[in-house]
Amino acid sequence: MLCIFWFNLKKIGFKACLAQMFFVHTFTATESGMLMLMALDRYVAICYPLRYGTILTNPVIAKASLATFLRSVAFILPFTFLTKRLPYCRGNLIPHAYCDHMSVAKISCGNVKVNAVYGLLVALVVCAFDIFCITVSYTMILRAVVSLSSSEARHKAFSTCTSHICAIVITYVPAFFNFFTHRFGGHTIPHHIHIIVANLYLLLPATMNPIVYGVKTKQIRESVIKFFSGDESGITE
């Protein structure tokens, strides 16, 4: 996108486009999985605080993260083959700022039903599963927090989850809007809205999550204030 806006470079090779498609969708699927793992982390921290260190050890966290990434690769890799097999005879103009799966598939003159069905399947298996785990985790967290006798303890428990909930909203709202409008609202929603939301879907979580966590995390907030105020006594290397 920077190349488009800064240098007016509006061309990309087909193989490079497929590679871009793979990495964009792989990392967005991995991001969804990481939000799910963070919800499980909050569940263990609040419901089993004394056993947190023994349940979520470094090897367990590393294995869970690797499994989440490999899951994304396994589900997204077929996108490239399904898109590559299509015949392209309607031109090579993609009405998008980057190589989104359905945007590339729709410029082909072949049948894209398999692409659409598989994309829907991936969304249901990956995102729906992650959201289900997040919902179950926060249901258990809510039950545990409500049962606390101290209002201060309840407030502290809820406060630890606020940043994660904000990250979930920032990530999933534009993601699902972009996904479902491509398949079910293509003729009713203006195309420029598709482009804007799709760009927000990629850029908003990456730019807003550090701000959200920086504001909510006391240590980060104090370090940033000291850095910009010129007092580096509280910053260690």
PDB file of C-alpha atoms in Angstrom:
ATOM      1  CA  MET A   1       0.000   0.000   0.000  1.00  0.00           C
ATOM      2  CA  LEU A   2       2.904   2.347   0.718  1.00  0.00           C
ATOM      3  CA  CYS A   3       4.313   1.577  -2.731  1.00  0.00           C
ATOM      4  CA  ILE A   4       0.949   2.439  -4.269  1.00  0.00           C
ATOM      5  CA  PHE A   5       0.591   5.763  -2.439  1.00  0.00           C
ATOM      6  CA  TRP A   6       4.211   6.913  -2.467  1.00  0.00           C
ATOM      7  CA  PHE A   7       5.625   5.612  -5.746  1.00  0.00           C
ATOM      8  CA  ASN A   8       2.466   4.896  -7.763  1.00  0.00           C
ATOM      9  CA  LEU A   9       3.642   1.277  -8.186  1.00  0.00           C
ATOM     10  CA  LYS A  10       0.345  -0.421  -8.897  1.00  0.00           C
ATOM     11  CA  LYS A  11       1.628  -3.678 -10.359  1.00  0.00           C
ATOM     12  CA  ILE A  12       2.490  -6.954  -8.668  1.00  0.00           C
ATOM     13  CA  GLY A  13       3.451 -10.298 -10.205  1.00  0.00           C
ATOM     14  CA  PHE A  14       0.968 -13.144  -9.971  1.00  0.00           C
ATOM     15  CA  LYS A  15       3.279 -15.335  -7.865  1.00  0.00           C
ATOM     16  CA  ALA A  16       4.112 -12.395  -5.621  1.00  0.00           C
ATOM     17  CA  CYS A  17       0.382 -11.744  -5.301  1.00  0.00           C
ATOM     18  CA  LEU A  18      -0.202 -15.348  -4.202  1.00  0.00           C
ATOM     19  CA  ALA A  19       2.628 -15.053  -1.691  1.00  0.00           C
ATOM     20  CA  GLN A  20       1.186 -11.819  -0.341  1.00  0.00           C
ATOM     21  CA  MET A  21      -2.236 -13.470  -0.061  1.00  0.00           C
ATOM     22  CA  PHE A  22      -0.761 -16.394   1.860  1.00  0.00           C
ATOM     23  CA  PHE A  23       1.119 -14.264   4.391  1.00  0.00           C
ATOM     24  CA  VAL A  24      -1.707 -11.763   4.925  1.00  0.00           C
ATOM     25  CA  HIS A  25      -4.282 -14.446   5.666  1.00  0.00           C
ATOM     26  CA  THR A  26      -1.848 -16.645   7.618  1.00  0.00           C
ATOM     27  CA  PHE A  27      -0.896 -13.845   9.982  1.00  0.00           C
ATOM     28  CA  THR A  28      -4.501 -12.700  10.446  1.00  0.00           C
ATOM     29  CA  ALA A  29      -5.536 -16.279  11.262  1.00  0.00           C
ATOM     30  CA  THR A  30      -2.583 -16.525  13.667  1.00  0.00           C
ATOM     31  CA  GLU A  31      -3.677 -13.263  15.292  1.00  0.00           C
ATOM     32  CA  SER A  32      -7.107 -14.770  15.911  1.00  0.00           C
ATOM     33  CA  GLY A  33      -5.475 -17.816  17.486  1.00  0.00           C
ATOM     34  CA  MET A  34      -3.308 -15.618  19.701  1.00  0.00           C
ATOM     35  CA  LEU A  35      -6.392 -13.807  20.990  1.00  0.00           C
ATOM     36  CA  MET A  36      -7.837 -17.200  21.877  1.00  0.00           C
ATOM     37  CA  LEU A  37      -4.641 -18.196  23.714  1.00  0.00           C
ATOM     38  CA  MET A  38      -4.688 -14.885  25.574  1.00  0.00           C
ATOM     39  CA  ALA A  39      -8.240 -15.592  26.719  1.00  0.00           C
ATOM     40  CA  LEU A  40      -7.143 -18.982  28.038  1.00  0.00           C
ATOM     41  CA  ASP A  41      -4.213 -17.257  29.739  1.00  0.00           C
ATOM     42  CA  ARG A  42      -6.608 -14.835  31.501  1.00  0.00           C
ATOM     43  CA  TYR A  43      -8.810 -17.762  32.510  1.00  0.00           C
ATOM     44  CA  VAL A  44      -5.923 -19.599  34.167  1.00  0.00           C
ATOM     45  CA  ALA A  45      -4.584 -16.414  35.781  1.00  0.00           C
ATOM     46  CA  ILE A  46      -7.934 -15.507  37.364  1.00  0.00           C
ATOM     47  CA  CYS A  47      -9.434 -18.924  38.099  1.00  0.00           C
ATOM     48  CA  TYR A  48      -6.205 -20.732  39.088  1.00  0.00           C
ATOM     49  CA  PRO A  49      -3.811 -17.967  40.195  1.00  0.00           C
ATOM     50  CA  LEU A  50      -1.753 -20.184  42.508  1.00  0.00           C
ATOM     51  CA  ARG A  51      -1.192 -22.792  39.779  1.00  0.00           C
ATOM     52  CA  TYR A  52      -0.592 -20.317  36.941  1.00  0.00           C
ATOM     53  CA  GLY A  53       3.169 -20.856  36.859  1.00  0.00           C
ATOM     54  CA  THR A  54       2.873 -24.642  36.824  1.00  0.00           C
ATOM     55  CA  ILE A  55       0.073 -24.814  34.220  1.00  0.00           C
ATOM     56  CA  LEU A  56       1.355 -22.252  31.712  1.00  0.00           C
ATOM     57  CA  THR A  57       5.051 -23.007  31.649  1.00  0.00           C
ATOM     58  CA  ASN A  58       7.314 -21.628  28.910  1.00  0.00           C
ATOM     59  CA  PRO A  59       7.343 -24.951  26.962  1.00  0.00           C
ATOM     60  CA  VAL A  60       3.536 -25.105  27.079  1.00  0.00           C
ATOM     61  CA  ILE A  61       3.229 -21.513  25.825  1.00  0.00           C
ATOM     62  CA  ALA A  62       5.781 -22.157  23.048  1.00  0.00           C
ATOM     63  CA  LYS A  63       4.014 -25.333  21.907  1.00  0.00           C
ATOM     64  CA  ALA A  64       0.588 -23.645  21.939  1.00  0.00           C
ATOM     65  CA  SER A  65       1.911 -20.704  19.908  1.00  0.00           C
ATOM     66  CA  LEU A  66       3.601 -22.998  17.386  1.00  0.00           C
ATOM     67  CA  ALA A  67       0.446 -25.113  17.054  1.00  0.00           C
ATOM     68  CA  THR A  68      -1.597 -21.951  16.423  1.00  0.00           C
ATOM     69  CA  PHE A  69       0.786 -20.823  13.683  1.00  0.00           C
ATOM     70  CA  LEU A  70       0.907 -24.254  12.028  1.00  0.00           C
ATOM     71  CA  ARG A  71      -2.888 -24.418  12.119  1.00  0.00           C
ATOM     72  CA  SER A  72      -3.023 -21.129  10.223  1.00  0.00           C
ATOM     73  CA  VAL A  73      -0.517 -22.334   7.626  1.00  0.00           C
ATOM     74  CA  ALA A  74      -2.411 -25.607   7.110  1.00  0.00           C
ATOM     75  CA  PHE A  75      -5.756 -23.860   6.552  1.00  0.00           C
ATOM     76  CA  ILE A  76      -4.492 -20.913   4.474  1.00  0.00           C
ATOM     77  CA  LEU A  77      -2.086 -22.778   2.156  1.00  0.00           C
ATOM     78  CA  PRO A  78      -4.934 -24.264   0.031  1.00  0.00           C
ATOM     79  CA  PHE A  79      -6.040 -20.688  -0.771  1.00  0.00           C
ATOM     80  CA  THR A  80      -2.994 -20.248  -2.995  1.00  0.00           C
ATOM     81  CA  PHE A  81      -3.602 -23.491  -4.909  1.00  0.00           C
ATOM     82  CA  LEU A  82      -7.352 -22.839  -5.290  1.00  0.00           C
ATOM     83  CA  THR A  83      -6.604 -19.361  -6.650  1.00  0.00           C
ATOM     84  CA  LYS A  84      -3.738 -20.456  -8.905  1.00  0.00           C
ATOM     85  CA  ARG A  85      -5.861 -23.138 -10.638  1.00  0.00           C
ATOM     86  CA  LEU A  86      -8.429 -20.583 -11.847  1.00  0.00           C
ATOM     87  CA  PRO A  87      -8.321 -19.323 -15.464  1.00  0.00           C
ATOM     88  CA  TYR A  88      -7.837 -15.560 -15.771  1.00  0.00           C
ATOM     89  CA  CYS A  89      -9.272 -13.959 -18.882  1.00  0.00           C
ATOM     90  CA  ARG A  90     -11.113 -10.872 -17.560  1.00  0.00           C
ATOM     91  CA  GLY A  91      -8.045  -8.720 -17.194  1.00  0.00           C
ATOM     92  CA  ASN A  92      -5.627  -8.347 -14.322  1.00  0.00           C
ATOM     93  CA  LEU A  93      -7.030  -5.401 -12.373  1.00  0.00           C
ATOM     94  CA  ILE A  94      -7.659  -6.219  -8.712  1.00  0.00           C
ATOM     95  CA  PRO A  95     -10.138  -3.769  -7.155  1.00  0.00           C
ATOM     96  CA  HIS A  96      -8.256  -3.823  -3.869  1.00  0.00           C
ATOM     97  CA  ALA A  97      -5.220  -2.364  -2.090  1.00  0.00           C
ATOM     98  CA  TYR A  98      -3.680  -5.807  -1.555  1.00  0.00           C
ATOM     99  CA  CYS A  99      -4.135  -9.389  -2.759  1.00  0.00           C
ATOM    100  CA  ASP A 100      -7.150 -10.519  -0.796  1.00  0.00           C
ATOM    101  CA  HIS A 101      -8.269 -14.080  -1.564  1.00  0.00           C
ATOM    102  CA  MET A 102     -11.754 -13.372  -2.916  1.00  0.00           C
ATOM    103  CA  SER A 103     -10.711 -10.151  -4.646  1.00  0.00           C
ATOM    104  CA  VAL A 104      -8.187 -12.088  -6.738  1.00  0.00           C
ATOM    105  CA  ALA A 105     -10.553 -15.023  -7.317  1.00  0.00           C
ATOM    106  CA  LYS A 106     -13.353 -12.751  -8.557  1.00  0.00           C
ATOM    107  CA  ILE A 107     -11.311 -11.423 -11.496  1.00  0.00           C
ATOM    108  CA  SER A 108     -11.050 -14.947 -12.936  1.00  0.00           C
ATOM    109  CA  CYS A 109     -13.464 -16.253 -15.544  1.00  0.00           C
ATOM    110  CA  GLY A 110     -13.785 -19.613 -13.812  1.00  0.00           C
ATOM    111  CA  ASN A 111     -16.113 -20.928 -11.146  1.00  0.00           C
ATOM    112  CA  VAL A 112     -15.100 -19.499  -7.766  1.00  0.00           C
ATOM    113  CA  LYS A 113     -17.704 -21.434  -5.768  1.00  0.00           C
ATOM    114  CA  VAL A 114     -15.067 -23.757  -4.334  1.00  0.00           C
ATOM    115  CA  ASN A 115     -12.997 -20.747  -3.217  1.00  0.00           C
ATOM    116  CA  ALA A 116     -16.004 -19.136  -1.552  1.00  0.00           C
ATOM    117  CA  VAL A 117     -17.080 -22.350   0.184  1.00  0.00           C
ATOM    118  CA  TYR A 118     -13.573 -23.119   1.416  1.00  0.00           C
ATOM    119  CA  GLY A 119     -13.142 -19.549   2.642  1.00  0.00           C
ATOM    120  CA  LEU A 120     -16.389 -19.855   4.587  1.00  0.00           C
ATOM    121  CA  LEU A 121     -15.240 -23.212   5.986  1.00  0.00           C
ATOM    122  CA  VAL A 122     -11.941 -21.720   7.169  1.00  0.00           C
ATOM    123  CA  ALA A 123     -13.749 -18.818   8.823  1.00  0.00           C
ATOM    124  CA  LEU A 124     -16.098 -21.188  10.631  1.00  0.00           C
ATOM    125  CA  VAL A 125     -13.366 -23.615  11.711  1.00  0.00           C
ATOM    126  CA  VAL A 126     -10.722 -21.060  12.692  1.00  0.00           C
ATOM    127  CA  CYS A 127     -12.529 -17.906  13.800  1.00  0.00           C
ATOM    128  CA  ALA A 128     -15.667 -19.584  15.130  1.00  0.00           C
ATOM    129  CA  PHE A 129     -13.571 -22.039  17.148  1.00  0.00           C
ATOM    130  CA  ASP A 130     -11.429 -19.206  18.540  1.00  0.00           C
ATOM    131  CA  ILE A 131     -14.474 -17.112  19.423  1.00  0.00           C
ATOM    132  CA  PHE A 132     -16.110 -20.125  21.059  1.00  0.00           C
ATOM    133  CA  CYS A 133     -13.020 -20.682  23.243  1.00  0.00           C
ATOM    134  CA  ILE A 134     -12.875 -16.961  24.071  1.00  0.00           C
ATOM    135  CA  THR A 135     -16.562 -16.949  25.020  1.00  0.00           C
ATOM    136  CA  VAL A 136     -16.227 -20.030  27.232  1.00  0.00           C
ATOM    137  CA  SER A 137     -13.112 -18.592  28.891  1.00  0.00           C
ATOM    138  CA  TYR A 138     -14.790 -15.286  29.705  1.00  0.00           C
ATOM    139  CA  THR A 139     -17.935 -17.032  30.906  1.00  0.00           C
ATOM    140  CA  MET A 140     -15.832 -18.980  33.403  1.00  0.00           C
ATOM    141  CA  ILE A 141     -13.918 -15.803  34.292  1.00  0.00           C
ATOM    142  CA  LEU A 142     -17.175 -13.909  34.895  1.00  0.00           C
ATOM    143  CA  ARG A 143     -18.467 -16.663  37.159  1.00  0.00           C
ATOM    144  CA  ALA A 144     -15.230 -16.672  39.130  1.00  0.00           C
ATOM    145  CA  VAL A 145     -15.099 -12.876  39.461  1.00  0.00           C
ATOM    146  CA  VAL A 146     -18.733 -12.523  40.535  1.00  0.00           C
ATOM    147  CA  SER A 147     -18.134 -15.061  43.294  1.00  0.00           C
ATOM    148  CA  LEU A 148     -15.342 -12.918  44.809  1.00  0.00           C
ATOM    149  CA  SER A 149     -16.343 -11.285  48.074  1.00  0.00           C
ATOM    150  CA  SER A 150     -14.152  -8.192  47.755  1.00  0.00           C
ATOM    151  CA  SER A 151     -15.243  -5.441  45.350  1.00  0.00           C
ATOM    152  CA  GLU A 152     -11.604  -4.376  44.987  1.00  0.00           C
ATOM    153  CA  ALA A 153     -10.647  -7.894  43.901  1.00  0.00           C
ATOM    154  CA  ARG A 154     -13.502  -7.967  41.385  1.00  0.00           C
ATOM    155  CA  HIS A 155     -12.420  -4.605  39.968  1.00  0.00           C
ATOM    156  CA  LYS A 156      -8.802  -5.762  39.677  1.00  0.00           C
ATOM    157  CA  ALA A 157      -9.839  -9.002  37.944  1.00  0.00           C
ATOM    158  CA  PHE A 158     -12.037  -7.158  35.449  1.00  0.00           C
ATOM    159  CA  SER A 159      -9.306  -4.585  34.845  1.00  0.00           C
ATOM    160  CA  THR A 160      -6.836  -7.274  33.757  1.00  0.00           C
ATOM    161  CA  CYS A 161      -9.262  -8.364  31.016  1.00  0.00           C
ATOM    162  CA  THR A 162     -10.156  -4.913  29.647  1.00  0.00           C
ATOM    163  CA  SER A 163      -7.213  -4.641  27.249  1.00  0.00           C
ATOM    164  CA  HIS A 164      -7.832  -8.098  25.845  1.00  0.00           C
ATOM    165  CA  ILE A 165     -11.539  -7.395  25.298  1.00  0.00           C
ATOM    166  CA  CYS A 166     -10.648  -4.176  23.441  1.00  0.00           C
ATOM    167  CA  ALA A 167      -8.193  -6.130  21.254  1.00  0.00           C
ATOM    168  CA  ILE A 168     -10.917  -8.689  20.465  1.00  0.00           C
ATOM    169  CA  VAL A 169     -13.382  -5.994  19.388  1.00  0.00           C
ATOM    170  CA  ILE A 170     -10.776  -4.128  17.305  1.00  0.00           C
ATOM    171  CA  THR A 171      -9.790  -7.345  15.517  1.00  0.00           C
ATOM    172  CA  TYR A 172     -13.039  -9.217  14.929  1.00  0.00           C
ATOM    173  CA  VAL A 173     -15.509  -6.440  14.033  1.00  0.00           C
ATOM    174  CA  PRO A 174     -13.754  -5.281  10.810  1.00  0.00           C
ATOM    175  CA  ALA A 175     -12.657  -8.866  10.055  1.00  0.00           C
ATOM    176  CA  PHE A 176     -16.184 -10.277  10.013  1.00  0.00           C
ATOM    177  CA  PHE A 177     -17.575  -7.246   8.186  1.00  0.00           C
ATOM    178  CA  ASN A 178     -14.941  -7.690   5.472  1.00  0.00           C
ATOM    179  CA  PHE A 179     -15.495 -11.447   5.259  1.00  0.00           C
ATOM    180  CA  PHE A 180     -19.287 -11.585   5.091  1.00  0.00           C
ATOM    181  CA  THR A 181     -19.791  -8.556   2.839  1.00  0.00           C
ATOM    182  CA  HIS A 182     -17.485 -10.162   0.255  1.00  0.00           C
ATOM    183  CA  ARG A 183     -19.771 -13.195   0.121  1.00  0.00           C
ATOM    184  CA  PHE A 184     -23.261 -11.929   0.928  1.00  0.00           C
ATOM    185  CA  GLY A 185     -23.317  -8.152   0.506  1.00  0.00           C
ATOM    186  CA  GLY A 186     -21.255  -7.533  -2.579  1.00  0.00           C
ATOM    187  CA  HIS A 187     -24.043  -5.742  -4.493  1.00  0.00           C
ATOM    188  CA  THR A 188     -25.544  -3.716  -1.647  1.00  0.00           C
ATOM    189  CA  ILE A 189     -22.455  -2.172  -0.012  1.00  0.00           C
ATOM    190  CA  PRO A 190     -20.367   0.360  -1.997  1.00  0.00           C
ATOM    191  CA  HIS A 191     -17.027  -0.949  -3.140  1.00  0.00           C
ATOM    192  CA  HIS A 192     -15.019   1.816  -1.483  1.00  0.00           C
ATOM    193  CA  ILE A 193     -16.511   0.744   1.868  1.00  0.00           C
ATOM    194  CA  HIS A 194     -15.143  -2.756   1.196  1.00  0.00           C
ATOM    195  CA  ILE A 195     -11.671  -1.304   0.608  1.00  0.00           C
ATOM    196  CA  ILE A 196     -11.702   0.962   3.665  1.00  0.00           C
ATOM    197  CA  VAL A 197     -12.883  -1.781   6.031  1.00  0.00           C
ATOM    198  CA  ALA A 198     -10.449  -4.329   4.543  1.00  0.00           C
ATOM    199  CA  ASN A 199      -7.564  -1.918   5.138  1.00  0.00           C
ATOM    200  CA  LEU A 200      -8.775  -1.261   8.682  1.00  0.00           C
ATOM    201  CA  TYR A 201      -9.003  -5.021   9.145  1.00  0.00           C
ATOM    202  CA  LEU A 202      -5.234  -5.227   8.545  1.00  0.00           C
ATOM    203  CA  LEU A 203      -4.007  -1.939  10.009  1.00  0.00           C
ATOM    204  CA  LEU A 204      -6.296  -1.170  12.961  1.00  0.00           C
ATOM    205  CA  PRO A 205      -5.330  -4.071  15.280  1.00  0.00           C
ATOM    206  CA  ALA A 206      -1.608  -3.585  14.604  1.00  0.00           C
ATOM    207  CA  THR A 207      -1.754   0.143  15.401  1.00  0.00           C
ATOM    208  CA  MET A 208      -4.327   0.164  18.200  1.00  0.00           C
ATOM    209  CA  ASN A 209      -3.276  -2.884  20.250  1.00  0.00           C
ATOM    210  CA  PRO A 210       0.036  -1.332  21.429  1.00  0.00           C
ATOM    211  CA  ILE A 211      -1.876   1.826  22.409  1.00  0.00           C
ATOM    212  CA  VAL A 212      -4.559  -0.141  24.258  1.00  0.00           C
ATOM    213  CA  TYR A 213      -2.056  -2.239  26.180  1.00  0.00           C
ATOM    214  CA  GLY A 214       0.202   0.760  26.760  1.00  0.00           C
ATOM    215  CA  VAL A 215      -2.609   2.756  28.336  1.00  0.00           C
ATOM    216  CA  LYS A 216      -3.868  -0.129  30.472  1.00  0.00           C
ATOM    217  CA  THR A 217      -0.488  -1.504  31.625  1.00  0.00           C
ATOM    218  CA  LYS A 218       0.940   0.596  34.449  1.00  0.00           C
ATOM    219  CA  GLN A 219       4.597  -0.317  33.885  1.00  0.00           C
ATOM    220  CA  ILE A 220       4.435   0.513  30.151  1.00  0.00           C
ATOM    221  CA  ARG A 221       2.521   3.732  30.787  1.00  0.00           C
ATOM    222  CA  GLU A 222       5.003   4.972  33.398  1.00  0.00           C
ATOM    223  CA  SER A 223       8.013   4.082  31.223  1.00  0.00           C
ATOM    224  CA  VAL A 224       6.581   5.980  28.228  1.00  0.00           C
ATOM    225  CA  ILE A 225       5.847   9.032  30.384  1.00  0.00           C
ATOM    226  CA  LYS A 226       9.370   8.999  31.828  1.00  0.00           C
ATOM    227  CA  PHE A 227      10.883   8.570  28.356  1.00  0.00           C
ATOM    228  CA  PHE A 228       9.059  11.552  26.846  1.00  0.00           C
ATOM    229  CA  SER A 229       9.590  13.689  29.936  1.00  0.00           C
ATOM    230  CA  GLY A 230      13.343  13.108  29.701  1.00  0.00           C
ATOM    231  CA  ASP A 231      13.549  11.152  32.965  1.00  0.00           C
ATOM    232  CA  GLU A 232      15.111   7.815  32.052  1.00  0.00           C
ATOM    233  CA  SER A 233      15.877   6.763  35.607  1.00  0.00           C
ATOM    234  CA  GLY A 234      12.996   4.278  35.569  1.00  0.00           C
ATOM    235  CA  ILE A 235      14.010   2.624  32.286  1.00  0.00           C
ATOM    236  CA  THR A 236      16.375  -0.315  32.473  1.00  0.00           C
ATOM    237  CA  GLU A 237      18.049  -2.266  29.717  1.00  0.00           C
TER     238      GLU A 237
END
